[in-house]
Coordinates of C-alpha atoms in Angstrom, one line a residue:
X1 CA 10.9 -23.0 -21.4
X2 CA 11.3 -25.5 -18.7
X3 CA 8.8 -27.8 -17.1
X4 CA 8.5 -25.7 -13.9
X5 CA 6.7 -22.6 -15.1
X6 CA 4.5 -21.2 -12.3
X7 CA 3.5 -17.7 -13.5
X8 CA 2.7 -16.2 -16.9
X9 CA 2.1 -12.6 -18.0
X10 CA 1.8 -11.0 -21.4
X11 CA 2.2 -7.4 -22.6
X12 CA 1.0 -7.5 -26.2
X13 CA 1.7 -3.8 -26.7
X14 CA 5.4 -4.3 -25.9
X15 CA 5.4 -7.7 -27.7
X16 CA 6.6 -9.7 -24.7
X17 CA 5.6 -12.8 -22.7
X18 CA 7.1 -13.3 -19.2
X19 CA 7.2 -16.5 -17.1
X20 CA 8.7 -17.7 -13.9
X21 CA 10.9 -20.7 -13.8
X22 CA 10.2 -21.8 -10.2
X23 CA 12.9 -24.4 -9.6
X24 CA 15.5 -22.5 -11.6
X25 CA 15.0 -19.3 -9.7
X26 CA 14.5 -17.3 -12.8
X27 CA 12.1 -14.9 -14.4
X28 CA 12.2 -15.0 -18.2
X29 CA 11.0 -12.9 -21.1
X30 CA 10.6 -13.6 -24.8
X31 CA 9.1 -12.0 -27.8
X32 CA 5.5 -13.1 -28.5
X33 CA 6.8 -15.4 -31.3
X34 CA 9.1 -17.2 -28.8
X35 CA 12.3 -15.6 -30.0
X36 CA 14.9 -13.6 -28.0
X37 CA 14.6 -15.4 -24.7
X38 CA 16.3 -13.5 -21.9
X39 CA 16.5 -13.7 -18.1
X40 CA 15.0 -10.5 -16.6
X41 CA 14.9 -11.5 -12.9
X42 CA 16.5 -13.8 -10.4
X43 CA 15.0 -14.8 -7.0
X44 CA 14.3 -18.0 -5.2
X45 CA 11.1 -19.8 -6.2
X46 CA 9.4 -17.1 -8.3
X47 CA 5.8 -17.9 -8.7
X48 CA 3.0 -15.4 -9.7
X49 CA 3.8 -12.4 -11.8
X50 CA 2.1 -9.4 -13.5
X51 CA 3.1 -7.0 -16.2
X52 CA 2.6 -3.2 -15.9
X53 CA 2.5 -2.0 -19.5
X54 CA 2.2 1.7 -18.6
X55 CA 5.5 1.8 -16.7
X56 CA 7.1 -1.3 -18.3
X57 CA 7.7 -3.0 -15.0
X58 CA 7.2 -6.6 -14.1
X59 CA 6.0 -7.6 -10.6
X60 CA 6.7 -11.0 -9.2
X61 CA 6.3 -12.8 -5.9
X62 CA 8.4 -15.6 -4.5
X63 CA 6.9 -18.7 -3.0
X64 CA 9.5 -19.5 -0.4
X65 CA 11.0 -16.6 1.7
X66 CA 8.0 -14.6 0.4
X67 CA 8.9 -11.2 -1.0
X68 CA 7.3 -9.0 -3.7
X69 CA 9.7 -7.8 -6.4
X70 CA 9.7 -5.3 -9.2
X71 CA 12.0 -5.2 -12.2
X72 CA 12.1 -3.3 -15.5
X73 CA 11.2 -5.2 -18.6
X74 CA 14.8 -5.2 -19.7
X75 CA 15.9 -6.8 -16.5
X76 CA 17.4 -3.7 -14.9
X77 CA 16.7 -2.3 -11.5
X78 CA 15.4 -5.5 -9.8
X79 CA 14.3 -4.6 -6.3
X80 CA 12.4 -6.1 -3.4
X81 CA 9.5 -3.7 -2.8
X82 CA 7.7 -5.6 0.0
X83 CA 9.9 -7.9 2.1
X84 CA 9.0 -10.7 4.5
X85 CA 5.4 -11.3 3.7
X86 CA 5.0 -14.6 5.5
X87 CA 3.2 -17.5 4.1
X88 CA 4.1 -18.6 0.6
X89 CA 3.7 -16.1 -2.2
X90 CA 1.4 -17.1 -5.0
X91 CA -0.3 -14.5 -7.1
X92 CA 0.1 -10.9 -8.3
X93 CA -2.1 -8.4 -10.2
X94 CA -1.3 -4.8 -11.0
X95 CA -3.4 -1.7 -11.5
X96 CA -1.1 0.9 -13.1
X97 CA -3.8 3.6 -13.4
X98 CA -4.7 3.2 -9.8
X99 CA -1.1 3.0 -8.7
X100 CA -1.6 -0.3 -6.9
X101 CA -0.3 -3.8 -6.9
X102 CA -2.2 -6.7 -5.3
X103 CA -0.6 -10.0 -4.1
X104 CA -1.5 -13.1 -2.2
X105 CA 0.1 -15.8 0.0
X106 CA -1.0 -19.2 1.0
X107 CA -1.7 -18.0 4.4
X108 CA -5.1 -17.0 3.0
X109 CA -4.3 -13.3 2.7
X110 CA -4.8 -10.8 -0.1
X111 CA -2.6 -7.7 0.2
X112 CA -2.4 -4.3 -1.6
X113 CA 0.4 -1.8 -1.8
X114 CA 1.4 1.2 -3.9
X115 CA 3.4 0.4 -7.0
X116 CA 6.7 1.1 -5.2
X117 CA 5.7 -1.2 -2.3
X118 CA 4.8 1.7 0.0
X119 CA 1.9 1.4 2.4
X120 CA 1.2 -2.4 2.2
X121 CA -1.9 -3.6 3.9
X122 CA -4.2 -6.6 4.1
X123 CA -7.2 -6.2 1.7
X124 CA -8.8 -9.6 2.6
X125 CA -7.9 -12.5 4.9
X126 CA -9.3 -15.9 5.6
X127 CA -10.0 -16.6 1.9
X128 CA -9.0 -20.3 1.5
X129 CA -5.6 -20.2 -0.3
X130 CA -5.8 -17.4 -2.8
X131 CA -4.2 -18.7 -6.0
X132 CA -5.0 -17.0 -9.3
X133 CA -5.7 -13.2 -9.1
X134 CA -6.9 -10.6 -11.5
X135 CA -8.7 -7.3 -11.4
X136 CA -11.5 -5.5 -13.4
X137 CA -10.8 -1.8 -12.8
X138 CA -13.9 -0.8 -14.8
X139 CA -16.3 -2.8 -12.5
X140 CA -14.1 -2.1 -9.5
X141 CA -13.7 -5.8 -8.6
X142 CA -10.9 -8.2 -7.8
X143 CA -11.2 -11.9 -8.6
X144 CA -9.3 -14.9 -7.3
X145 CA -9.3 -18.6 -7.1
X146 CA -10.2 -19.7 -3.6
X147 CA -8.3 -23.0 -4.1
X148 CA -9.2 -24.9 -0.9
X149 CA -12.9 -23.9 -1.3
X150 CA -13.0 -24.8 -5.0
X151 CA -14.5 -21.4 -5.8
X152 CA -13.8 -18.4 -7.9
X153 CA -14.6 -15.3 -5.8
X154 CA -14.8 -11.6 -6.2
X155 CA -14.8 -8.5 -3.9
X156 CA -14.8 -4.8 -4.2
X157 CA -11.3 -3.6 -5.4
X158 CA -11.3 -0.5 -3.2
X159 CA -11.8 -2.1 0.2
X160 CA -12.2 -5.9 -0.1
X161 CA -15.9 -5.8 0.9
X162 CA -18.8 -7.7 -0.6
X163 CA -17.0 -11.0 -1.1
X164 CA -19.1 -13.1 -3.6
X165 CA -18.8 -16.7 -4.8
X166 CA -18.8 -16.3 -8.6
X167 CA -18.6 -20.0 -9.6
X168 CA -17.2 -23.3 -8.7
X169 CA -13.6 -23.8 -10.0
X170 CA -13.9 -27.6 -10.4
X171 CA -11.0 -28.5 -8.2
X172 CA -7.6 -27.0 -7.4
X173 CA -7.4 -24.0 -9.7
X174 CA -4.1 -22.1 -9.9
X175 CA -4.6 -19.4 -12.5
X176 CA -7.2 -16.8 -13.5
X177 CA -7.3 -14.2 -16.2
X178 CA -9.9 -11.5 -16.8
X179 CA -10.6 -10.5 -20.4

């Protein structure tokens, strides 16, 4: 693992950890014990990523020339599912049961699309540089780090309504995980 890791995702049921090597333009996978490191994706400046354990797909977004990608866990069938997003791609979260993927850019927008990239739309805008991103499907909420505001926020997963400040993030947060 290099010194330019920007994104991290784990699928413990499959036994894999994934990460993005930003400056090397690679998305990598290893067993949870660190063995069997392989490249599973190639794209310029990959940043945020999210694992879909149901379909064994990895979603990742690129920071420069912002596009949303999907690739199989074994590295096959890499495809751009949402091109030309504008801004700089930062974070991704996936809801396999709901059939949706959520992603953000530094233009303060939070987007949602179907798992194949169809029907992309803006879920939220004007949210102060959305960095870390995660979802709680049981509560029907999406959480993110509003980096410029120094806050962790939430909103309704279905329509982006009811934006709430959850807590202060104590500075320039980049990641977020819901347990």
